[in-house]
Amino acid sequence: MKTSAYAVQTATTPLAPFNIQRRDVGHSDVEIDILFCGVCHSDLHTVRGEWGGTTYPCVPGHEIVGRVAKVGKDVHKFKEGDTVGVGCMVDSCRTCANCQEDLEQFCPDTIFTYNSPDKHTGGVTYGGYSKSIVVDTAFVLEIPKHLDLAATAPLLCAGITTYSPLRHNNVSKGQKVGVVGLGGLGHMGVKLAKALGAHVVVFTTSSNKVEDAIRLGADEVVNSKNADEMKKHLNSFHFILDTVSAPHDINAYLILLGRDGNLTQVGVPPEPLSLNVGSLIFGRRSLSGSLIGGIKETQEMLDFCGKHNITADIELIQMQQVNEAYDRLLKSDVKYRFVIDMASL
Ligand code: NAP
Ligand code: ZN
Ligand code: ZN
């Protein structure tokens, strides 16, 4: 089946219309008419080849919500007309230890929604900047019915990527939690940490985001460029989630952790960050990373958001505005997630 999409042809050309082929619906597949797709900074890193390993043409997009158009004969969980979501993964081996433990994101054979080998077509997977997608039912998520659909799309990556490390680190009532960077991931981190009962402190480089940070649920906001403001928080955090997409000084945050505190890096700057090991050794602090979350946990996060009425704060854009949105992401000018209205394609 042919479907229209937006792709880049090289690392330096803009996203532009491109027709792609989707596979026929197999027995365990769900065909989805895509209604909305979020714009993640990972889409930008990938299309511009910043991490290496991008295959062109590349159709990004892994924050997908849409309506079921067709299901295979073995699919009983979904039916035509259901609203569903697809996140960063569309398949995995299903048998390795990681898959068995519902941690498909760490499977050696994870098939990511875009830029992964596609065993069905022999090419690469194409993501959600398109009209339609065919996905195995095991990787299709149920969307809480009462949530705004466009504002739910970002939960499929920004939501799970922040929820998973907050849960893994047992963030709970009364803990002091920092969120570094108030972009797509960061603003979801604030909402989720707040819903888990934490005292939330936002670190931002953008003075025009201070009021919003409070509105989103932060208890305190720190201008991370101001050394005096930073100093007030020395040795005080249980947990810090770093969502920054560009090079920055992580040592400035490590020293804000209390004894045994953890800083988890989810932002993926293309360049290496430098580590002053003293910031770890004093206070027995730790530094970790975290990658999205498994399918089971993604469903748990969606249900949690349904229960707490949590969605993203979005700026809905037309497909044709996506290159402009990328330019704005690079300037940290995002409030707080661009979501593409696929009806415009
Ligand atoms: P985003 O919306 O562009 O937000 C990034 C934020 O980081 C900006 O809004 C800005 O916040 C801050 N920032 C940007 N440049 C900075 C700089 N030079 N110094 C200090 N702060 C800076 O991006 P996103 O979609 O949230 O993604 C963030 C990162 O997470 C990306 O690298 C992305 O690839 C990665 N990611 C990782 C995973 C995972 O599984 N680990 C999943 C999804 C995305 P302020 O204006 O508040 O300073
Ligand atoms: Zn993403
Ligand atoms: Zn596996």
mmCIF file of C-alpha atoms and ligand atoms in Angstrom:
data_model
loop_
_atom_site.group_PDB
_atom_site.id
_atom_site.type_symbol
_atom_site.label_atom_id
_atom_site.label_comp_id
_atom_site.label_asym_id
_atom_site.label_seq_id
_atom_site.Cartn_x
_atom_site.Cartn_y
_atom_site.Cartn_z
ATOM 1 C CA MET A 1 0.000 0.000 0.000
ATOM 2 C CA LYS A 2 1.349 3.425 -0.985
ATOM 3 C CA THR A 3 1.080 6.207 1.587
ATOM 4 C CA SER A 4 2.238 9.806 1.634
ATOM 5 C CA ALA A 5 4.905 10.895 4.088
ATOM 6 C CA TYR A 6 7.592 13.516 4.791
ATOM 7 C CA ALA A 7 11.206 12.427 4.524
ATOM 8 C CA VAL A 8 14.719 13.784 4.335
ATOM 9 C CA GLN A 9 16.915 12.538 1.502
ATOM 10 C CA THR A 10 20.237 13.589 3.080
ATOM 11 C CA ALA A 11 21.502 14.971 6.399
ATOM 12 C CA THR A 12 21.456 18.512 5.070
ATOM 13 C CA THR A 13 18.204 18.698 3.107
ATOM 14 C CA PRO A 14 14.858 19.702 4.644
ATOM 15 C CA LEU A 15 11.946 17.367 5.217
ATOM 16 C CA ALA A 16 9.813 17.182 2.060
ATOM 17 C CA PRO A 17 6.908 15.128 0.638
ATOM 18 C CA PHE A 18 7.795 11.519 -0.171
ATOM 19 C CA ASN A 19 5.717 8.457 -1.014
ATOM 20 C CA ILE A 20 6.405 5.255 0.880
ATOM 21 C CA GLN A 21 5.188 1.689 0.764
ATOM 22 C CA ARG A 22 3.554 0.059 3.805
ATOM 23 C CA ARG A 23 3.256 -3.721 4.028
ATOM 24 C CA ASP A 24 -0.050 -5.551 3.646
ATOM 25 C CA VAL A 25 -1.803 -6.262 6.929
ATOM 26 C CA GLY A 26 -0.545 -9.610 8.244
ATOM 27 C CA HIS A 27 -2.442 -11.877 10.628
ATOM 28 C CA SER A 28 -1.186 -10.135 13.773
ATOM 29 C CA ASP A 29 -0.993 -6.622 12.302
ATOM 30 C CA VAL A 30 -2.965 -3.437 12.840
ATOM 31 C CA GLU A 31 -3.225 -0.815 10.097
ATOM 32 C CA ILE A 32 -3.516 2.666 11.585
ATOM 33 C CA ASP A 33 -4.622 5.919 9.958
ATOM 34 C CA ILE A 34 -2.289 8.390 11.661
ATOM 35 C CA LEU A 35 -4.078 11.447 13.079
ATOM 36 C CA PHE A 36 -1.273 13.134 15.040
ATOM 37 C CA CYS A 37 2.468 12.693 15.423
ATOM 38 C CA GLY A 38 4.696 14.474 17.948
ATOM 39 C CA VAL A 39 8.045 16.009 17.012
ATOM 40 C CA CYS A 40 10.812 14.626 19.247
ATOM 41 C CA HIS A 41 14.323 16.062 19.345
ATOM 42 C CA SER A 42 15.494 12.517 18.477
ATOM 43 C CA ASP A 43 13.767 12.968 15.090
ATOM 44 C CA LEU A 44 16.008 15.984 14.506
ATOM 45 C CA HIS A 45 19.219 14.276 15.739
ATOM 46 C CA THR A 46 18.434 11.329 13.424
ATOM 47 C CA VAL A 47 17.477 13.125 10.220
ATOM 48 C CA ARG A 48 20.524 15.372 10.498
ATOM 49 C CA GLY A 49 22.737 12.332 11.050
ATOM 50 C CA GLU A 50 24.035 13.727 14.363
ATOM 51 C CA TRP A 51 24.319 10.304 16.008
ATOM 52 C CA GLY A 52 25.607 8.559 12.850
ATOM 53 C CA GLY A 53 23.915 5.486 11.401
ATOM 54 C CA THR A 54 21.016 7.196 9.628
ATOM 55 C CA THR A 55 19.785 5.499 6.462
ATOM 56 C CA TYR A 56 18.307 7.863 3.858
ATOM 57 C CA PRO A 57 15.618 8.529 2.867
ATOM 58 C CA CYS A 58 14.481 8.818 6.484
ATOM 59 C CA VAL A 59 10.866 9.293 7.628
ATOM 60 C CA PRO A 60 10.975 10.148 11.352
ATOM 61 C CA GLY A 61 8.183 10.242 13.942
ATOM 62 C CA HIS A 62 7.599 7.971 16.960
ATOM 63 C CA GLU A 63 4.831 9.683 18.889
ATOM 64 C CA ILE A 64 1.936 8.334 16.885
ATOM 65 C CA VAL A 65 -1.784 8.335 17.616
ATOM 66 C CA GLY A 66 -4.382 7.286 15.113
ATOM 67 C CA ARG A 67 -7.439 5.276 14.292
ATOM 68 C CA VAL A 68 -7.467 1.581 13.470
ATOM 69 C CA ALA A 69 -8.328 1.118 9.789
ATOM 70 C CA LYS A 70 -7.938 -2.649 9.538
ATOM 71 C CA VAL A 71 -6.842 -5.599 11.692
ATOM 72 C CA GLY A 72 -5.374 -9.006 10.831
ATOM 73 C CA LYS A 73 -7.358 -12.171 11.530
ATOM 74 C CA ASP A 74 -5.479 -12.991 14.753
ATOM 75 C CA VAL A 75 -5.975 -9.535 16.284
ATOM 76 C CA HIS A 76 -8.643 -9.504 18.994
ATOM 77 C CA LYS A 77 -7.423 -6.636 21.167
ATOM 78 C CA PHE A 78 -8.283 -3.889 18.659
ATOM 79 C CA LYS A 79 -11.003 -3.311 16.103
ATOM 80 C CA GLU A 80 -11.629 -0.888 13.271
ATOM 81 C CA GLY A 81 -12.279 2.622 14.616
ATOM 82 C CA ASP A 82 -10.354 2.268 17.909
ATOM 83 C CA THR A 83 -7.946 5.073 18.779
ATOM 84 C CA VAL A 84 -4.481 3.668 19.422
ATOM 85 C CA GLY A 85 -0.868 4.715 19.894
ATOM 86 C CA VAL A 86 2.541 3.614 18.636
ATOM 87 C CA GLY A 87 5.775 4.753 20.275
ATOM 88 C CA CYS A 88 9.450 4.258 19.530
ATOM 89 C CA MET A 89 9.401 0.507 18.842
ATOM 90 C CA VAL A 90 7.450 -1.660 16.397
ATOM 91 C CA ASP A 91 8.992 -5.085 17.063
ATOM 92 C CA SER A 92 11.654 -7.049 18.974
ATOM 93 C CA CYS A 93 12.855 -10.666 19.160
ATOM 94 C CA ARG A 94 10.283 -11.526 21.892
ATOM 95 C CA THR A 95 12.487 -14.320 23.312
ATOM 96 C CA CYS A 96 15.634 -12.775 24.841
ATOM 97 C CA ALA A 97 15.909 -12.078 28.579
ATOM 98 C CA ASN A 98 15.073 -8.394 28.045
ATOM 99 C CA CYS A 99 11.938 -9.173 26.023
ATOM 100 C CA GLN A 100 10.884 -11.767 28.605
ATOM 101 C CA GLU A 101 11.162 -9.086 31.297
ATOM 102 C CA ASP A 102 9.079 -6.553 29.320
ATOM 103 C CA LEU A 103 12.184 -4.484 28.552
ATOM 104 C CA GLU A 104 11.991 -4.719 24.752
ATOM 105 C CA GLN A 105 13.900 -1.436 24.429
ATOM 106 C CA PHE A 106 17.057 -3.317 25.478
ATOM 107 C CA CYS A 107 16.526 -6.287 23.130
ATOM 108 C CA PRO A 108 19.530 -6.663 20.800
ATOM 109 C CA ASP A 109 17.037 -6.874 17.938
ATOM 110 C CA THR A 110 14.654 -4.059 18.791
ATOM 111 C CA ILE A 111 13.020 -2.688 15.669
ATOM 112 C CA PHE A 112 12.607 1.020 16.206
ATOM 113 C CA THR A 113 9.715 2.796 14.553
ATOM 114 C CA TYR A 114 12.051 4.459 12.073
ATOM 115 C CA ASN A 115 15.605 3.915 10.822
ATOM 116 C CA SER A 116 15.690 0.185 11.742
ATOM 117 C CA PRO A 117 15.939 -2.773 9.346
ATOM 118 C CA ASP A 118 12.448 -3.720 8.142
ATOM 119 C CA LYS A 119 12.191 -7.476 7.621
ATOM 120 C CA HIS A 120 8.867 -7.073 5.812
ATOM 121 C CA THR A 121 10.065 -4.694 3.087
ATOM 122 C CA GLY A 122 13.797 -5.407 3.134
ATOM 123 C CA GLY A 123 14.428 -1.677 3.592
ATOM 124 C CA VAL A 124 14.291 0.460 6.727
ATOM 125 C CA THR A 125 11.317 1.261 8.934
ATOM 126 C CA TYR A 126 9.533 4.531 8.252
ATOM 127 C CA GLY A 127 7.992 6.517 11.094
ATOM 128 C CA GLY A 128 4.927 8.550 11.866
ATOM 129 C CA TYR A 129 5.342 11.618 9.647
ATOM 130 C CA SER A 130 2.972 9.791 7.319
ATOM 131 C CA LYS A 131 -0.691 9.057 6.717
ATOM 132 C CA SER A 132 -0.704 5.441 7.745
ATOM 133 C CA ILE A 133 1.362 2.693 9.363
ATOM 134 C CA VAL A 134 1.116 -1.083 9.806
ATOM 135 C CA VAL A 135 2.320 -2.389 13.189
ATOM 136 C CA ASP A 136 2.253 -5.748 14.949
ATOM 137 C CA THR A 137 -0.511 -5.709 17.566
ATOM 138 C CA ALA A 138 1.989 -6.466 20.384
ATOM 139 C CA PHE A 139 3.469 -2.980 19.882
ATOM 140 C CA VAL A 140 0.174 -1.074 19.652
ATOM 141 C CA LEU A 141 -0.978 0.808 22.774
ATOM 142 C CA GLU A 142 -4.438 1.577 24.113
ATOM 143 C CA ILE A 143 -5.155 5.295 24.554
ATOM 144 C CA PRO A 144 -7.301 6.477 27.488
ATOM 145 C CA LYS A 145 -10.537 7.587 25.816
ATOM 146 C CA HIS A 146 -11.080 10.904 27.604
ATOM 147 C CA LEU A 147 -7.677 12.459 26.863
ATOM 148 C CA ASP A 148 -7.206 15.000 24.063
ATOM 149 C CA LEU A 149 -5.790 12.944 21.218
ATOM 150 C CA ALA A 150 -3.266 15.441 19.819
ATOM 151 C CA ALA A 151 -1.906 16.195 23.306
ATOM 152 C CA THR A 152 -1.653 12.460 24.045
ATOM 153 C CA ALA A 153 0.745 11.771 21.141
ATOM 154 C CA PRO A 154 3.854 13.029 23.022
ATOM 155 C CA LEU A 155 3.232 10.544 25.824
ATOM 156 C CA LEU A 156 4.379 7.792 23.440
ATOM 157 C CA CYS A 157 8.000 8.970 23.688
ATOM 158 C CA ALA A 158 8.403 12.021 25.951
ATOM 159 C CA GLY A 159 5.941 10.514 28.437
ATOM 160 C CA ILE A 160 7.451 7.051 28.743
ATOM 161 C CA THR A 161 11.066 8.294 28.584
ATOM 162 C CA THR A 162 10.508 10.396 31.700
ATOM 163 C CA TYR A 163 8.057 8.073 33.491
ATOM 164 C CA SER A 164 10.356 5.034 33.308
ATOM 165 C CA PRO A 165 13.389 6.506 35.148
ATOM 166 C CA LEU A 166 11.146 8.257 37.693
ATOM 167 C CA ARG A 167 9.573 4.885 38.514
ATOM 168 C CA HIS A 168 12.855 2.964 38.331
ATOM 169 C CA ASN A 169 14.310 5.365 40.908
ATOM 170 C CA ASN A 170 11.216 5.038 43.103
ATOM 171 C CA VAL A 171 10.427 8.735 43.001
ATOM 172 C CA SER A 172 7.730 9.271 45.576
ATOM 173 C CA LYS A 173 6.042 11.696 47.908
ATOM 174 C CA GLY A 174 8.273 14.199 49.640
ATOM 175 C CA GLN A 175 11.399 13.573 47.569
ATOM 176 C CA LYS A 176 13.279 16.466 46.006
ATOM 177 C CA VAL A 177 13.496 15.882 42.263
ATOM 178 C CA GLY A 178 15.212 18.047 39.654
ATOM 179 C CA VAL A 179 14.339 18.243 35.966
ATOM 180 C CA VAL A 180 17.016 19.773 33.730
ATOM 181 C CA GLY A 181 15.759 21.383 30.488
ATOM 182 C CA LEU A 182 12.153 22.399 29.946
ATOM 183 C CA GLY A 183 11.451 21.035 26.484
ATOM 184 C CA GLY A 184 9.304 18.118 25.347
ATOM 185 C CA LEU A 185 10.766 15.543 27.741
ATOM 186 C CA GLY A 186 11.382 18.015 30.549
ATOM 187 C CA HIS A 187 7.837 19.324 30.740
ATOM 188 C CA MET A 188 6.479 15.771 30.866
ATOM 189 C CA GLY A 189 9.046 14.974 33.566
ATOM 190 C CA VAL A 190 7.711 17.868 35.646
ATOM 191 C CA LYS A 191 4.079 16.768 35.309
ATOM 192 C CA LEU A 192 4.859 13.118 36.061
ATOM 193 C CA ALA A 193 7.211 13.764 39.002
ATOM 194 C CA LYS A 194 4.592 16.089 40.474
ATOM 195 C CA ALA A 195 1.866 13.458 40.050
ATOM 196 C CA LEU A 196 4.139 10.988 41.882
ATOM 197 C CA GLY A 197 4.225 13.419 44.817
ATOM 198 C CA ALA A 198 7.739 14.840 44.477
ATOM 199 C CA HIS A 199 8.931 18.369 45.269
ATOM 200 C CA VAL A 200 9.951 19.386 41.754
ATOM 201 C CA VAL A 201 12.701 21.849 40.841
ATOM 202 C CA VAL A 202 13.141 22.865 37.193
ATOM 203 C CA PHE A 203 16.528 23.933 35.827
ATOM 204 C CA THR A 204 16.198 26.051 32.708
ATOM 205 C CA THR A 205 18.399 28.241 30.552
ATOM 206 C CA SER A 206 15.332 30.108 29.240
ATOM 207 C CA SER A 207 14.137 32.965 31.444
ATOM 208 C CA ASN A 208 10.854 33.090 29.505
ATOM 209 C CA LYS A 209 9.900 29.590 30.718
ATOM 210 C CA VAL A 210 9.851 30.369 34.457
ATOM 211 C CA GLU A 211 6.118 31.105 34.760
ATOM 212 C CA ASP A 212 5.234 28.100 32.642
ATOM 213 C CA ALA A 213 7.404 25.834 34.783
ATOM 214 C CA ILE A 214 5.342 26.759 37.825
ATOM 215 C CA ARG A 215 2.075 26.344 35.909
ATOM 216 C CA LEU A 216 3.241 22.891 34.767
ATOM 217 C CA GLY A 217 3.739 21.877 38.397
ATOM 218 C CA ALA A 218 7.248 22.909 39.453
ATOM 219 C CA ASP A 219 7.649 24.007 43.073
ATOM 220 C CA GLU A 220 10.836 25.945 42.289
ATOM 221 C CA VAL A 221 12.617 27.134 39.161
ATOM 222 C CA VAL A 222 16.357 27.717 38.884
ATOM 223 C CA ASN A 223 18.110 29.715 36.174
ATOM 224 C CA SER A 224 20.895 27.212 35.521
ATOM 225 C CA LYS A 225 23.197 29.958 34.186
ATOM 226 C CA ASN A 226 23.160 31.687 37.581
ATOM 227 C CA ALA A 227 25.853 30.173 39.845
ATOM 228 C CA ASP A 228 24.372 31.678 43.025
ATOM 229 C CA GLU A 229 20.956 30.186 42.334
ATOM 230 C CA MET A 230 22.568 26.805 41.640
ATOM 231 C CA LYS A 231 24.631 26.938 44.857
ATOM 232 C CA LYS A 232 21.505 27.164 47.024
ATOM 233 C CA HIS A 233 20.646 23.578 46.036
ATOM 234 C CA LEU A 234 24.026 21.884 46.783
ATOM 235 C CA ASN A 235 23.775 18.331 48.225
ATOM 236 C CA SER A 236 19.992 18.372 48.355
ATOM 237 C CA PHE A 237 18.399 16.237 45.612
ATOM 238 C CA HIS A 238 17.258 12.614 45.734
ATOM 239 C CA PHE A 239 17.056 12.404 41.981
ATOM 240 C CA ILE A 240 17.729 14.559 38.928
ATOM 241 C CA LEU A 241 16.491 13.849 35.404
ATOM 242 C CA ASP A 242 18.639 15.468 32.710
ATOM 243 C CA THR A 243 16.773 15.958 29.413
ATOM 244 C CA VAL A 244 19.170 18.369 27.701
ATOM 245 C CA SER A 245 19.786 17.692 23.995
ATOM 246 C CA ALA A 246 23.061 19.621 23.666
ATOM 247 C CA PRO A 247 26.486 19.633 25.370
ATOM 248 C CA HIS A 248 26.359 21.021 28.924
ATOM 249 C CA ASP A 249 28.139 20.616 32.269
ATOM 250 C CA ILE A 250 26.631 17.629 34.121
ATOM 251 C CA ASN A 251 29.034 18.126 37.058
ATOM 252 C CA ALA A 252 27.113 21.284 37.958
ATOM 253 C CA TYR A 253 24.078 19.027 38.585
ATOM 254 C CA LEU A 254 25.854 16.018 40.127
ATOM 255 C CA ILE A 255 27.030 18.174 43.038
ATOM 256 C CA LEU A 256 23.417 19.127 43.746
ATOM 257 C CA LEU A 257 22.606 15.487 44.581
ATOM 258 C CA GLY A 258 22.477 14.439 48.219
ATOM 259 C CA ARG A 259 24.242 11.296 49.507
ATOM 260 C CA ASP A 260 23.411 8.295 47.279
ATOM 261 C CA GLY A 261 21.482 10.550 44.932
ATOM 262 C CA ASN A 262 21.163 9.626 41.279
ATOM 263 C CA LEU A 263 21.274 11.676 38.114
ATOM 264 C CA THR A 264 19.735 9.924 35.134
ATOM 265 C CA GLN A 265 20.620 11.155 31.691
ATOM 266 C CA VAL A 266 17.864 10.814 29.086
ATOM 267 C CA GLY A 267 18.958 13.641 26.788
ATOM 268 C CA VAL A 268 21.430 12.386 24.165
ATOM 269 C CA PRO A 269 23.824 15.178 23.144
ATOM 270 C CA PRO A 270 25.750 13.973 20.086
ATOM 271 C CA GLU A 271 29.103 14.914 21.668
ATOM 272 C CA PRO A 272 30.645 13.237 24.775
ATOM 273 C CA LEU A 273 30.073 14.999 28.123
ATOM 274 C CA SER A 274 32.959 15.444 30.531
ATOM 275 C CA LEU A 275 32.754 13.927 33.993
ATOM 276 C CA ASN A 276 34.563 15.123 37.087
ATOM 277 C CA VAL A 277 34.620 11.859 39.064
ATOM 278 C CA GLY A 278 34.939 13.796 42.313
ATOM 279 C CA SER A 279 31.312 14.809 41.908
ATOM 280 C CA LEU A 280 30.369 11.115 42.075
ATOM 281 C CA ILE A 281 32.806 9.995 44.765
ATOM 282 C CA PHE A 282 31.870 12.573 47.347
ATOM 283 C CA GLY A 283 28.405 11.544 48.440
ATOM 284 C CA ARG A 284 28.500 8.134 46.713
ATOM 285 C CA ARG A 285 26.400 9.635 43.945
ATOM 286 C CA SER A 286 25.560 7.779 40.768
ATOM 287 C CA LEU A 287 25.082 8.666 37.139
ATOM 288 C CA SER A 288 22.805 6.542 34.924
ATOM 289 C CA GLY A 289 21.116 6.509 31.576
ATOM 290 C CA SER A 290 17.641 5.401 30.591
ATOM 291 C CA LEU A 291 16.103 4.468 27.238
ATOM 292 C CA ILE A 292 12.349 5.003 26.634
ATOM 293 C CA GLY A 293 10.491 2.139 28.389
ATOM 294 C CA GLY A 294 9.044 -1.279 27.572
ATOM 295 C CA ILE A 295 5.607 -1.799 26.039
ATOM 296 C CA LYS A 296 4.048 -2.950 29.317
ATOM 297 C CA GLU A 297 5.403 0.101 31.153
ATOM 298 C CA THR A 298 4.288 2.364 28.300
ATOM 299 C CA GLN A 299 0.722 1.094 28.746
ATOM 300 C CA GLU A 300 1.074 1.585 32.519
ATOM 301 C CA MET A 301 2.215 5.188 31.880
ATOM 302 C CA LEU A 302 -0.724 5.843 29.528
ATOM 303 C CA ASP A 303 -3.144 4.488 32.131
ATOM 304 C CA PHE A 304 -1.441 6.600 34.831
ATOM 305 C CA CYS A 305 -1.834 9.693 32.609
ATOM 306 C CA GLY A 306 -5.475 8.768 32.001
ATOM 307 C CA LYS A 307 -6.073 8.530 35.740
ATOM 308 C CA HIS A 308 -4.294 11.811 36.516
ATOM 309 C CA ASN A 309 -5.497 13.653 33.384
ATOM 310 C CA ILE A 310 -1.961 14.253 32.183
ATOM 311 C CA THR A 311 -1.202 15.174 28.571
ATOM 312 C CA ALA A 312 1.462 17.314 26.911
ATOM 313 C CA ASP A 313 1.233 21.082 26.384
ATOM 314 C CA ILE A 314 1.403 21.236 22.631
ATOM 315 C CA GLU A 315 1.668 23.543 19.670
ATOM 316 C CA LEU A 316 -0.286 21.919 16.854
ATOM 317 C CA ILE A 317 1.395 22.455 13.486
ATOM 318 C CA GLN A 318 0.751 21.576 9.858
ATOM 319 C CA MET A 319 3.052 19.035 8.215
ATOM 320 C CA GLN A 320 4.411 21.853 6.021
ATOM 321 C CA GLN A 321 5.669 23.740 9.124
ATOM 322 C CA VAL A 322 7.898 20.924 10.361
ATOM 323 C CA ASN A 323 11.219 22.380 9.146
ATOM 324 C CA GLU A 324 10.433 25.620 10.935
ATOM 325 C CA ALA A 325 9.607 23.598 14.080
ATOM 326 C CA TYR A 326 13.048 21.924 13.869
ATOM 327 C CA ASP A 327 14.742 25.335 13.665
ATOM 328 C CA ARG A 328 12.818 26.414 16.750
ATOM 329 C CA LEU A 329 13.776 23.223 18.657
ATOM 330 C CA LEU A 330 17.415 24.123 18.121
ATOM 331 C CA LYS A 331 16.772 27.494 19.769
ATOM 332 C CA SER A 332 14.972 25.863 22.761
ATOM 333 C CA ASP A 333 11.887 27.700 21.460
ATOM 334 C CA VAL A 334 9.392 24.939 22.150
ATOM 335 C CA LYS A 335 6.311 25.187 24.373
ATOM 336 C CA TYR A 336 6.389 22.344 24.966
ATOM 337 C CA ARG A 337 5.933 19.852 22.156
ATOM 338 C CA PHE A 338 5.195 20.353 18.480
ATOM 339 C CA VAL A 339 2.545 17.926 17.258
ATOM 340 C CA ILE A 340 1.797 17.505 13.563
ATOM 341 C CA ASP A 341 -1.846 17.421 12.499
ATOM 342 C CA MET A 342 -1.648 14.683 9.889
ATOM 343 C CA ALA A 343 -4.818 15.922 8.191
ATOM 344 C CA SER A 344 -2.543 18.619 6.706
ATOM 345 C CA LEU A 345 -0.484 16.039 4.806
HETATM 346 P P1 NAP B 1 13.623 19.577 23.305
HETATM 347 O O1 NAP B 1 12.143 19.651 23.331
HETATM 348 O O2 NAP B 1 14.368 20.275 22.248
HETATM 349 O O3 NAP B 1 14.124 20.057 24.769
HETATM 350 C C1 NAP B 1 15.485 20.128 25.115
HETATM 351 C C2 NAP B 1 15.656 21.237 26.152
HETATM 352 O O4 NAP B 1 16.995 21.212 26.613
HETATM 353 C C3 NAP B 1 15.478 22.631 25.612
HETATM 354 O O5 NAP B 1 14.146 23.056 25.530
HETATM 355 C C4 NAP B 1 16.268 23.449 26.614
HETATM 356 O O6 NAP B 1 15.511 23.671 27.803
HETATM 357 C C5 NAP B 1 17.411 22.529 26.966
HETATM 358 N N1 NAP B 1 18.606 22.867 26.176
HETATM 359 C C6 NAP B 1 18.762 22.842 24.849
HETATM 360 N N2 NAP B 1 20.003 23.199 24.485
HETATM 361 C C7 NAP B 1 20.660 23.463 25.625
HETATM 362 C C8 NAP B 1 21.992 23.856 25.942
HETATM 363 N N3 NAP B 1 22.900 24.091 24.959
HETATM 364 N N4 NAP B 1 22.337 23.993 27.240
HETATM 365 C C9 NAP B 1 21.440 23.777 28.211
HETATM 366 N N5 NAP B 1 20.155 23.419 27.980
HETATM 367 C C10 NAP B 1 19.776 23.249 26.711
HETATM 368 O O7 NAP B 1 14.101 18.057 23.214
HETATM 369 P P2 NAP B 1 13.349 16.710 23.699
HETATM 370 O O8 NAP B 1 12.499 16.211 22.587
HETATM 371 O O9 NAP B 1 12.789 16.937 25.031
HETATM 372 O O10 NAP B 1 14.584 15.720 23.788
HETATM 373 C C11 NAP B 1 15.645 15.975 24.672
HETATM 374 C C12 NAP B 1 16.781 15.002 24.464
HETATM 375 O O11 NAP B 1 16.347 13.698 24.885
HETATM 376 C C13 NAP B 1 17.239 14.839 23.022
HETATM 377 O O12 NAP B 1 18.650 14.670 23.008
HETATM 378 C C14 NAP B 1 16.557 13.566 22.571
HETATM 379 O O13 NAP B 1 17.216 12.906 21.534
HETATM 380 C C15 NAP B 1 16.635 12.763 23.845
HETATM 381 N N6 NAP B 1 15.671 11.652 23.951
HETATM 382 C C16 NAP B 1 16.102 10.551 24.611
HETATM 383 C C17 NAP B 1 15.247 9.496 24.813
HETATM 384 C C18 NAP B 1 15.706 8.305 25.593
HETATM 385 O O14 NAP B 1 15.083 7.256 25.496
HETATM 386 N N7 NAP B 1 16.751 8.437 26.386
HETATM 387 C C19 NAP B 1 13.941 9.558 24.320
HETATM 388 C C20 NAP B 1 13.529 10.717 23.663
HETATM 389 C C21 NAP B 1 14.403 11.769 23.489
HETATM 390 P P3 NAP B 1 15.539 25.101 28.566
HETATM 391 O O15 NAP B 1 15.043 26.088 27.554
HETATM 392 O O16 NAP B 1 14.613 24.901 29.690
HETATM 393 O O17 NAP B 1 16.946 25.328 29.011
HETATM 394 ZN ZN ZN B 2 11.467 10.515 21.031
HETATM 395 ZN ZN ZN B 3 14.532 -9.586 22.573
#
